[in-house]
Amino acid sequence: MPETRYIFVTGGVTSSLGKGILASSLAKLLQSRGYNVTIQKLDPYINVDPGTLNPYEHGECFVTEDGAETDLDLGHYERFLNTATSQANNVTTGRIYQSVIDKERRGDYLGKTVQIIPHITDEIKRRIKILGSKGKYDIVITEIGGTVGDIESLPYIEAVRQLKWELGSRAMVIHLTLVPYLSATGELKTKPTQHSVKMLLETGVQPDILVLRTEHDIELSVRQKVALFCNVGLESVIQSVNVPTIYDVPLKMLEEKLDITVLKKLGLTINEEIDLSAWNDFLARHKNPTQTVEIGLVGKYVELHDAYKSIAEALVHAGAENRCKVNINWIHSEELNAENIDEQLKPMNGIIVAPGFGHRGMKGKILAAQYARENNITFLGICLGMQVAVIEFARNVINLENADSSEMNPKTPHPVIDLMEQQKGITNYGGTMRLGAYECRIIDENSKVSKAYNKLTVHERHRHRYEFNETYRQQYIDAGMVPTGINPETDLVEIVEIPEHKWFVGVQFHPEYRSTVLNPHPLFIDFIKNSLPE
C-alpha cells in the first residue's frame, strides 16, 4: 500500500474565504477518482472543543458518531464525502496544550524544559499523522483554521514546515487567498495575495498551489503575475469564483484541474475516469425544483445562520430529493408572541423548532409548537424542540399547570423534562453530556417515523443532558402524544408523535448531523414531503 499523502490548506488575507468548502471539494474530487480521503480541522483557539462556545462565536457545534463536539466544518466534510468523521478529525490548541501539560505532569519529558518547539509542534505533528497511521486513507487533507499571520496559528504553520521537510513529496500546501475587485478602476488586485504568500514564506513554508477567491474571472495575465511573484507554476494558480451554491464548488475545481495538479505533485496515479454522476444528479434536482415550500425555522440564534448550518443543509438535501425549493424563514423565538404568531407562522407549510440550551426564547418556541399542533401544520422538533413540544402538550392538553423542564425551572411541580440520572452531580460543562450515536428502536410500525425510516432500528447522534420524564409516559399516551422511539438499553424516550396530527414529530437526537448530499436524512425527506402544498 502506498504511504499516506498529506495536503495542508491554509488561508490568507482574510478569514471566511471558505477553506472548509475548498478542502471538502478537493476531497470529493480525489474520492471520485478512487482514493480514500479524509479531512481534519486544526483550530487555533484555546478551548478544548467548541462544545462550550456560544453559537454566535463560532456557529453550530457539530457532533461526530463517536461523540466528539467539533467545528462546523466537519459537517461540510461529512456532507461532501458521505463518510463519518471522528474525534481525530478536529484538534484545537486547547487540546494540544492539555495533552502536553498532562505529559509534563506525568514526567514524560524527563525534566526537560517544555517549549513550543519541539514539544507543542511535535504534539501537533502527532495529531496530524494519527489519521494517516491507521492505514485507512491514501490522502489526509488538513485545514488550518484562522489566517496566516495570526499569532494563534504560528505553531501549526511551524509544524507544517517541519512535516514538509520530513515527508518531502508526500506533503504539499494549498494556500487560499483573496483577489479583491476594485470597482473604481475595474481591476482585480493581486497585492494582498503577494503579501500573504510573502508572510507564509517568512515562516519557511512555500505554497505548492494558490487558490484565488474572486468575484470575477481572473485573466491569464493576472495568473501569470501571481505565479511569477509567488514562486509557483501557472497550472498551480487556481481561481475560485463565487458560485450560487457551495455544491457547485467541486465542479468548478474540476474545471480548474485542481485534483489533477494535486495528484501530479503528490506523485499519485491519475485515474482518468471520475464518477460524479450522483453529485450531478443532486445538483440537477436542486437547481430545477417543480414547486416551493415555506419552512419556518424557530430558534434563538437565527441572526447567525451558521448556528443552524446542519439543519439548513439537511433541508437543502431533502428539498432536492422532493424536487422542491425550500425557503427557510428564520424566525427569532424571542420575538414570537401571541400578537404576531399568526402573521409569522400562518404562511408556513412546515415548522421546525430548533435545538438549543437555556431559557432564553422558550416562550416563543412553546407558542410555535402549540400553533403547529392546533393548526395541523407539519412539525419537527429537534432536541430542545422535542422537549418544547412535550412541555406545550403537558400544559395545554394534559392540563399539568406550570409543567416545564427542570433545566428552565428547577422548582416546577411537573418536570416533564428532567435531568438524566447519570447527569446528576456533574458540575463541569465541557464534554459531559450524552454525546454521539445511540441506538433507537421504533416501537410502532404504523408510526410516521417508521414509514420515514422504513426500518425499526436506527442510530442517531445526541447532544443533551435532559430527557423525557418516564413518570409521565402513560399520561401522554392517554392524551394522544405517543412515544414511538426508545433507547433499548435505557428505555429513554427518543421520539414522540401525535398520531391524529398530519405530521407532528419530536426527536431527542439530531438527525441533521447525518444528512449528506448522497444520503439525505429520511426524517427531513418525509418532513418536506408532508409540508408540500397540496
Coordinates of C-alpha atoms in Angstrom, one line a residue:
M1 CA 0.0 0.0 0.0
P2 CA 1.4 3.5 -0.9
E3 CA 2.3 5.7 2.0
T4 CA -0.3 8.3 3.0
R5 CA 0.0 11.7 1.4
Y6 CA -0.8 14.9 3.4
I7 CA -2.3 18.1 2.0
F8 CA -2.4 21.3 4.1
V9 CA -4.9 24.0 3.4
T10 CA -4.0 27.5 4.8
G11 CA -5.8 30.8 4.4
G12 CA -4.6 34.4 3.9
V13 CA -5.7 38.0 3.5
T14 CA -9.0 37.5 5.4
S15 CA -11.0 34.8 7.3
S16 CA -14.2 33.2 6.0
L17 CA -12.8 32.6 2.5
G18 CA -14.1 29.0 2.5
K19 CA -11.1 26.8 3.4
G20 CA -13.5 24.2 4.6
I21 CA -15.5 24.1 1.3
L22 CA -12.3 24.1 -0.7
A23 CA -10.9 21.2 1.3
S24 CA -14.2 19.3 1.0
S25 CA -14.4 19.9 -2.7
L26 CA -10.9 18.7 -3.4
A27 CA -11.5 15.7 -1.2
K28 CA -14.7 14.9 -3.1
L29 CA -12.8 15.0 -6.4
L30 CA -10.0 12.8 -5.1
Q31 CA -12.5 10.4 -3.7
S32 CA -14.3 10.3 -7.0
R33 CA -11.0 9.3 -8.6
G34 CA -10.8 6.2 -6.4
Y35 CA -8.8 7.5 -3.4
N36 CA -9.7 7.1 0.2
V37 CA -9.6 10.6 1.6
T38 CA -10.4 12.2 5.0
I39 CA -10.2 15.8 6.2
Q40 CA -9.2 17.2 9.6
K41 CA -9.5 20.7 11.0
L42 CA -6.9 22.3 13.3
D43 CA -8.5 25.1 15.3
P44 CA -6.2 27.7 16.9
Y45 CA -8.4 28.7 19.8
I46 CA -7.6 27.6 23.3
N47 CA -11.0 25.9 24.1
V48 CA -10.5 22.2 24.3
D49 CA -13.5 21.8 22.0
P50 CA -16.3 24.0 20.7
G51 CA -18.9 22.4 23.0
T52 CA -19.0 25.3 25.4
L53 CA -18.7 28.0 22.7
N54 CA -21.7 30.3 22.1
P55 CA -23.0 29.7 18.6
Y56 CA -22.7 33.4 18.0
E57 CA -19.0 33.0 18.4
H58 CA -18.4 30.0 16.2
G59 CA -21.6 28.8 14.5
E60 CA -23.0 25.4 15.4
C61 CA -21.2 22.7 17.3
F62 CA -21.1 19.5 15.1
V63 CA -21.2 16.1 16.8
T64 CA -19.5 13.1 15.4
E65 CA -20.5 9.4 15.6
D66 CA -18.0 8.9 18.5
G67 CA -19.4 11.8 20.5
A68 CA -16.8 14.5 19.7
E69 CA -18.0 18.1 19.8
T70 CA -16.3 19.7 16.8
D71 CA -16.1 22.6 14.5
L72 CA -19.0 23.1 11.9
D73 CA -16.5 22.5 9.1
L74 CA -16.6 18.7 10.0
G75 CA -20.3 18.9 8.9
H76 CA -19.2 20.0 5.5
Y77 CA -16.6 17.2 5.3
E78 CA -19.3 14.6 6.1
R79 CA -21.9 16.1 3.8
F80 CA -19.4 16.2 0.8
L81 CA -17.7 12.9 1.4
N82 CA -20.6 10.9 2.7
T83 CA -18.2 9.3 5.3
A84 CA -18.2 9.8 9.1
T85 CA -15.5 11.8 10.9
S86 CA -14.3 11.3 14.5
Q87 CA -12.5 13.0 17.4
A88 CA -9.2 12.7 15.5
N89 CA -10.6 14.9 12.7
N90 CA -10.8 18.0 14.9
V91 CA -7.9 19.3 17.0
T92 CA -7.7 22.5 19.0
T93 CA -4.9 24.4 20.6
G94 CA -6.6 23.8 23.9
R95 CA -6.4 20.0 23.4
I96 CA -2.8 20.2 22.2
Y97 CA -1.7 22.2 25.3
Q98 CA -3.8 20.0 27.6
S99 CA -2.1 16.9 26.3
V100 CA 1.4 18.4 26.6
I101 CA 0.8 19.7 30.1
D102 CA -0.6 16.3 31.2
K103 CA 2.6 14.6 29.8
E104 CA 4.8 17.1 31.7
R105 CA 2.9 16.4 34.9
R106 CA 3.4 12.7 34.4
G107 CA 7.1 13.3 34.0
D108 CA 7.2 12.1 30.3
Y109 CA 9.7 14.8 29.4
L110 CA 12.2 13.6 31.9
G111 CA 12.8 17.1 33.4
K112 CA 13.3 18.9 30.2
T113 CA 12.1 22.5 29.7
V114 CA 8.8 22.1 27.8
Q115 CA 8.7 24.6 24.9
I116 CA 6.6 25.4 21.8
I117 CA 9.3 23.8 19.7
P118 CA 9.7 20.9 19.8
H119 CA 7.0 19.8 22.3
I120 CA 3.9 21.6 21.1
T121 CA 4.9 21.2 17.4
D122 CA 5.6 17.5 18.0
E123 CA 2.2 17.0 19.5
I124 CA 0.6 18.8 16.5
K125 CA 2.5 16.6 14.1
R126 CA 1.5 13.5 16.0
R127 CA -2.2 14.6 15.8
I128 CA -1.9 15.3 12.1
K129 CA -0.4 11.9 11.4
I130 CA -2.8 9.9 13.6
L131 CA -5.4 9.6 10.7
G132 CA -2.7 8.6 8.2
S133 CA -1.2 6.0 10.5
K134 CA -4.4 3.9 10.6
G135 CA -3.8 2.6 7.1
K136 CA -7.3 3.6 6.0
Y137 CA -6.5 6.7 4.0
D138 CA -4.5 7.4 0.9
I139 CA -4.7 11.1 1.4
V140 CA -5.3 13.2 4.6
I141 CA -6.3 16.9 4.0
T142 CA -5.6 19.1 7.0
E143 CA -7.4 22.5 7.1
I144 CA -5.6 25.0 9.4
G145 CA -8.1 27.5 10.9
G146 CA -7.5 31.2 11.1
T147 CA -5.4 33.3 8.8
V148 CA -1.7 33.2 8.1
G149 CA -0.1 35.9 10.3
D150 CA -2.3 35.2 13.3
I151 CA -0.3 34.6 16.5
E152 CA -2.5 31.7 17.3
S153 CA -1.7 29.8 14.1
L154 CA 2.1 30.1 14.2
P155 CA 2.7 26.7 16.0
Y156 CA 0.6 25.0 13.3
I157 CA 2.4 26.7 10.4
E158 CA 5.7 25.7 12.0
A159 CA 4.5 22.1 12.3
V160 CA 3.6 22.2 8.6
R161 CA 7.1 23.5 7.8
Q162 CA 8.6 20.6 9.7
L163 CA 6.3 18.0 8.1
K164 CA 7.0 19.3 4.6
W165 CA 10.7 18.8 5.3
E166 CA 10.3 15.3 6.8
L167 CA 7.8 14.0 4.3
G168 CA 9.2 15.5 1.1
S169 CA 7.0 14.9 -1.9
R170 CA 4.4 13.2 0.3
A171 CA 3.2 16.6 1.7
M172 CA 2.1 19.8 0.0
V173 CA 0.5 23.1 0.9
I174 CA -2.5 24.8 -0.8
H175 CA -2.9 28.5 0.1
L176 CA -6.3 30.1 -0.3
T177 CA -6.3 33.9 -0.7
L178 CA -8.5 36.7 -1.9
V179 CA -8.1 38.7 -5.1
P180 CA -10.3 41.7 -4.5
Y181 CA -12.0 43.7 -7.3
L182 CA -11.8 47.5 -7.2
S183 CA -14.9 48.8 -8.9
A184 CA -13.4 52.3 -9.1
T185 CA -10.7 51.1 -11.5
G186 CA -12.4 47.9 -12.8
E187 CA -9.3 45.9 -11.7
L188 CA -8.5 42.7 -9.8
K189 CA -5.7 43.4 -7.3
T190 CA -3.1 40.7 -6.6
K191 CA -1.0 42.6 -4.0
P192 CA -2.9 41.1 -1.0
T193 CA -2.1 37.6 -2.3
Q194 CA 1.5 38.5 -2.8
H195 CA 1.8 39.8 0.8
S196 CA 0.0 36.8 2.1
V197 CA 2.4 34.4 0.3
K198 CA 5.3 36.5 1.5
M199 CA 4.2 36.2 5.1
L200 CA 3.9 32.4 4.6
L201 CA 7.4 32.3 3.1
E202 CA 8.7 34.2 6.2
T203 CA 7.7 31.1 8.3
G204 CA 9.6 28.8 5.9
V205 CA 6.6 27.5 4.0
Q206 CA 6.4 27.7 0.2
P207 CA 2.9 27.0 -1.0
D208 CA 2.6 24.5 -3.8
I209 CA -0.8 25.7 -5.1
L210 CA -2.6 29.0 -4.8
V211 CA -6.3 29.1 -4.9
L212 CA -7.6 32.7 -5.5
R213 CA -11.1 33.6 -4.3
T214 CA -12.6 36.1 -6.6
E215 CA -15.9 37.7 -7.7
H216 CA -14.8 37.9 -11.3
D217 CA -12.9 35.6 -13.7
I218 CA -9.2 36.0 -13.5
E219 CA -7.4 36.7 -16.8
L220 CA -4.3 34.8 -17.9
S221 CA -2.1 37.8 -17.4
V222 CA -3.2 38.1 -13.8
R223 CA -2.5 34.4 -13.2
Q224 CA 0.9 34.8 -14.8
K225 CA 1.7 37.7 -12.5
V226 CA 0.7 35.7 -9.4
A227 CA 2.7 32.7 -10.5
L228 CA 5.8 34.9 -11.1
F229 CA 5.7 36.7 -7.8
C230 CA 4.7 33.7 -5.7
N231 CA 7.2 31.0 -7.0
V232 CA 4.5 28.6 -8.4
G233 CA 3.8 27.2 -11.9
L234 CA 1.0 28.7 -13.9
E235 CA -1.0 25.5 -13.6
S236 CA -0.8 25.9 -9.8
V237 CA -2.7 29.2 -9.8
I238 CA -6.3 28.2 -9.5
Q239 CA -9.3 30.6 -9.4
S240 CA -12.3 30.0 -7.2
V241 CA -15.0 32.3 -8.5
N242 CA -18.2 32.9 -6.5
V243 CA -20.9 30.3 -7.3
P244 CA -24.7 30.1 -6.4
T245 CA -24.3 27.1 -4.1
I246 CA -21.4 25.5 -2.2
Y247 CA -22.2 22.3 -4.0
D248 CA -21.1 23.8 -7.3
V249 CA -17.5 24.2 -6.0
P250 CA -16.3 20.7 -6.7
L251 CA -17.3 21.1 -10.3
K252 CA -15.5 24.5 -10.6
M253 CA -12.4 22.9 -9.1
L254 CA -12.7 20.1 -11.6
E255 CA -12.8 22.7 -14.4
E256 CA -9.6 24.2 -13.0
K257 CA -8.0 20.7 -12.8
L258 CA -7.1 21.2 -9.2
D259 CA -7.3 17.5 -8.5
I260 CA -5.0 16.6 -11.4
T261 CA -2.4 19.2 -10.3
V262 CA -2.6 17.8 -6.7
L263 CA -2.1 14.2 -7.8
K264 CA 0.8 15.1 -10.0
K265 CA 2.6 17.0 -7.2
L266 CA 2.0 14.1 -4.8
G267 CA 3.2 11.5 -7.4
L268 CA -0.1 9.6 -7.4
T269 CA -1.7 7.9 -10.4
I270 CA -4.4 10.0 -12.2
N271 CA -7.4 7.9 -12.8
E272 CA -9.0 9.5 -15.9
E273 CA -12.4 8.2 -15.0
I274 CA -14.1 10.4 -12.4
D275 CA -17.5 9.5 -11.2
L276 CA -19.6 12.5 -10.2
S277 CA -22.9 11.2 -11.6
A278 CA -24.7 11.1 -8.3
W279 CA -23.4 14.5 -7.4
N280 CA -24.6 15.9 -10.7
D281 CA -28.0 14.3 -10.2
F282 CA -28.4 16.0 -6.9
L283 CA -27.4 19.4 -8.4
A284 CA -29.9 18.9 -11.3
R285 CA -32.7 18.3 -8.8
H286 CA -31.6 21.1 -6.5
K287 CA -31.4 23.7 -9.4
N288 CA -34.7 22.6 -11.1
P289 CA -37.4 22.4 -8.5
T290 CA -41.0 21.9 -9.6
Q291 CA -42.5 23.6 -6.5
T292 CA -41.7 25.7 -3.5
V293 CA -42.2 25.0 0.2
E294 CA -42.1 27.6 3.1
I295 CA -40.4 26.3 6.3
G296 CA -40.3 28.3 9.5
L297 CA -37.1 27.6 11.5
V298 CA -37.8 28.9 15.0
G299 CA -34.7 29.4 17.1
K300 CA -32.9 32.0 19.3
Y301 CA -29.7 32.3 17.2
V302 CA -31.3 32.9 13.8
E303 CA -29.4 36.1 13.2
L304 CA -26.3 33.9 12.5
H305 CA -27.5 31.2 10.1
D306 CA -24.3 29.2 10.7
A307 CA -25.7 28.4 14.2
Y308 CA -28.1 26.0 12.4
K309 CA -25.9 25.1 9.5
S310 CA -26.6 21.3 9.5
I311 CA -30.4 21.8 9.7
A312 CA -30.3 24.3 6.8
E313 CA -28.2 21.9 4.6
A314 CA -30.4 18.9 5.6
L315 CA -33.3 20.9 4.3
V316 CA -31.4 21.6 1.0
H317 CA -30.8 17.8 0.6
A318 CA -34.4 16.9 1.4
G319 CA -35.7 19.6 -0.9
A320 CA -33.6 18.2 -3.8
E321 CA -34.9 14.7 -3.0
N322 CA -38.5 16.1 -3.2
R323 CA -37.7 18.3 -6.3
C324 CA -38.8 21.4 -4.4
K325 CA -37.2 24.6 -3.4
V326 CA -37.1 25.0 0.4
N327 CA -37.4 28.7 1.5
I328 CA -36.2 28.9 5.1
N329 CA -37.9 31.6 7.1
W330 CA -35.6 32.4 10.0
I331 CA -37.9 33.2 13.0
H332 CA -36.5 34.6 16.2
S333 CA -38.1 32.7 19.1
E334 CA -37.6 35.7 21.5
E335 CA -39.7 37.9 19.1
L336 CA -42.5 35.4 18.7
N337 CA -45.6 36.2 20.8
A338 CA -49.4 35.8 20.9
E339 CA -49.9 39.0 19.0
N340 CA -47.7 38.3 15.9
I341 CA -47.7 34.5 15.8
D342 CA -50.5 34.2 13.2
E343 CA -48.7 36.7 10.9
Q344 CA -45.4 34.9 11.3
L345 CA -46.4 31.2 11.1
K346 CA -49.7 31.2 9.1
P347 CA -47.8 31.4 5.7
M348 CA -45.6 28.4 6.7
N349 CA -46.1 24.9 5.2
G350 CA -43.9 23.4 7.9
I351 CA -42.3 24.4 11.2
I352 CA -39.1 23.3 12.8
V353 CA -38.3 24.2 16.4
A354 CA -34.5 24.2 16.7
P355 CA -32.2 22.8 19.4
G356 CA -30.6 25.0 22.0
F357 CA -29.8 25.4 25.7
G358 CA -31.2 27.8 28.4
H359 CA -34.5 29.5 28.9
R360 CA -34.0 32.4 26.5
G361 CA -36.6 32.3 23.7
M362 CA -38.5 29.3 25.3
K363 CA -41.9 31.1 25.3
G364 CA -41.7 31.7 21.6
K365 CA -40.7 28.1 20.9
I366 CA -43.6 26.8 23.0
L367 CA -46.0 29.1 21.1
A368 CA -44.7 27.7 17.8
A369 CA -45.2 24.1 18.9
Q370 CA -48.7 25.0 20.0
Y371 CA -49.5 26.8 16.8
A372 CA -48.3 23.8 14.7
R373 CA -50.3 21.3 16.8
E374 CA -53.5 23.3 16.8
N375 CA -53.4 24.3 13.1
N376 CA -52.3 20.8 11.8
I377 CA -49.1 22.2 10.3
T378 CA -46.2 19.8 9.7
F379 CA -43.9 20.0 12.7
L380 CA -40.4 18.7 13.5
G381 CA -38.9 19.4 17.0
I382 CA -35.2 18.7 17.3
C383 CA -33.6 18.0 20.8
L384 CA -34.9 21.0 22.8
G385 CA -37.5 21.4 20.1
M386 CA -38.9 18.0 21.0
Q387 CA -38.8 18.9 24.7
V388 CA -40.7 22.1 23.9
A389 CA -43.4 20.1 22.2
V390 CA -43.6 17.8 25.3
I391 CA -43.9 20.8 27.7
E392 CA -46.6 22.5 25.5
F393 CA -48.6 19.4 25.3
A394 CA -48.4 18.9 29.1
R395 CA -49.7 22.4 29.8
N396 CA -52.4 22.7 27.1
V397 CA -53.7 19.2 26.6
I398 CA -52.9 17.2 29.7
N399 CA -53.6 20.3 31.8
L400 CA -50.5 20.0 34.0
E401 CA -50.2 23.5 35.3
N402 CA -46.7 25.1 35.1
A403 CA -45.3 21.9 33.6
D404 CA -41.7 22.6 32.5
S405 CA -38.2 21.3 32.1
S406 CA -36.2 21.2 35.3
E407 CA -33.5 22.9 33.2
M408 CA -35.7 26.0 32.8
N409 CA -37.5 25.8 36.1
P410 CA -35.9 23.6 38.8
K411 CA -39.0 24.2 41.0
T412 CA -41.6 23.1 38.5
P413 CA -44.3 20.9 40.0
H414 CA -44.4 18.8 36.8
P415 CA -40.8 18.2 35.5
V416 CA -42.0 16.5 32.3
I417 CA -38.4 17.0 31.0
D418 CA -35.8 16.2 33.7
L419 CA -32.1 15.8 34.2
M420 CA -30.9 12.3 33.2
E421 CA -30.0 10.2 36.3
Q422 CA -26.3 9.8 35.2
Q423 CA -26.1 13.6 34.8
K424 CA -26.9 14.4 38.4
G425 CA -23.8 15.5 40.3
I426 CA -21.9 16.6 37.2
T427 CA -20.6 20.1 37.6
N428 CA -18.3 20.5 34.6
Y429 CA -20.0 21.6 31.3
G430 CA -17.3 20.5 28.8
G431 CA -17.8 17.1 27.1
T432 CA -20.1 15.8 29.9
M433 CA -23.5 15.5 28.0
R434 CA -25.0 12.5 26.4
L435 CA -22.9 12.7 23.2
G436 CA -22.6 10.7 20.0
A437 CA -24.5 7.9 18.2
Y438 CA -27.0 5.7 20.2
E439 CA -29.4 3.1 19.1
C440 CA -33.1 4.0 18.8
R441 CA -35.8 1.3 18.4
I442 CA -39.0 2.3 16.8
I443 CA -41.8 0.6 18.7
D444 CA -44.8 1.4 16.5
E445 CA -44.7 0.0 12.9
N446 CA -47.5 2.3 11.9
S447 CA -45.8 5.5 13.1
K448 CA -44.8 8.4 10.9
V449 CA -41.1 7.8 11.7
S450 CA -41.4 4.1 10.9
K451 CA -42.7 4.9 7.4
A452 CA -40.0 7.6 7.0
Y453 CA -37.1 5.4 8.0
N454 CA -38.6 2.2 6.6
K455 CA -36.9 0.3 9.4
L456 CA -37.3 -0.2 13.1
T457 CA -33.7 0.2 14.4
V458 CA -31.7 3.4 13.7
H459 CA -28.7 5.0 15.2
E460 CA -28.7 8.8 15.7
R461 CA -26.4 11.3 17.3
H462 CA -27.2 13.1 20.6
R463 CA -26.1 16.2 22.5
H464 CA -28.2 16.9 25.6
R465 CA -28.4 16.4 29.4
Y466 CA -32.2 16.4 29.8
E467 CA -34.7 13.7 28.8
F468 CA -38.4 13.0 28.7
N469 CA -39.5 12.1 32.2
E470 CA -40.6 8.5 32.2
T471 CA -43.1 9.1 35.2
Y472 CA -45.5 10.9 32.8
R473 CA -45.3 8.5 29.8
Q474 CA -48.8 6.9 30.3
Q475 CA -50.4 10.3 30.8
Y476 CA -49.0 11.4 27.4
I477 CA -50.2 8.2 25.7
D478 CA -53.7 8.6 27.1
A479 CA -53.9 12.2 25.9
G480 CA -52.7 11.5 22.4
M481 CA -48.9 12.1 22.3
V482 CA -47.2 8.8 21.8
P483 CA -43.6 7.8 22.3
T484 CA -42.7 5.9 19.1
G485 CA -38.9 5.5 19.5
I486 CA -37.0 4.4 22.6
N487 CA -33.4 3.6 23.5
P488 CA -33.4 -0.2 24.0
E489 CA -30.7 -0.1 26.8
T490 CA -32.2 2.6 29.0
D491 CA -35.8 2.7 27.8
L492 CA -35.4 6.5 27.4
V493 CA -37.9 8.1 25.1
E494 CA -36.2 9.3 21.9
I495 CA -39.2 10.1 19.6
V496 CA -42.7 11.4 20.3
E497 CA -45.6 11.8 17.8
I498 CA -49.2 12.9 17.7
P499 CA -50.9 10.2 15.6
E500 CA -54.0 12.3 15.0
H501 CA -51.9 15.2 13.5
K502 CA -50.9 15.4 9.9
W503 CA -47.2 15.0 10.7
F504 CA -46.0 16.1 14.2
V505 CA -42.7 14.5 15.3
G506 CA -40.3 15.4 18.1
V507 CA -36.9 13.8 18.3
Q508 CA -34.4 13.9 21.2
F509 CA -31.5 13.4 18.8
H510 CA -30.0 15.5 16.0
P511 CA -31.0 13.9 12.6
E512 CA -29.4 16.8 10.8
Y513 CA -25.9 15.6 11.6
R514 CA -26.3 12.5 9.5
S515 CA -27.8 14.1 6.4
T516 CA -25.4 14.2 3.4
V517 CA -25.7 15.1 -0.3
L518 CA -25.8 11.5 -1.4
N519 CA -27.8 10.3 1.6
P520 CA -30.4 12.9 2.7
H521 CA -31.9 12.1 6.1
P522 CA -35.2 10.2 5.9
L523 CA -36.9 12.3 8.6
F524 CA -36.1 15.6 6.7
I525 CA -37.2 14.0 3.4
D526 CA -40.6 13.0 5.0
F527 CA -40.9 16.3 6.8
I528 CA -40.6 18.2 3.5
K529 CA -42.8 15.7 1.6
N530 CA -45.6 16.3 4.1
S531 CA -45.0 20.0 4.0
L532 CA -45.6 20.3 0.3
P533 CA -48.6 22.5 -0.6
E534 CA -51.5 20.3 -1.7

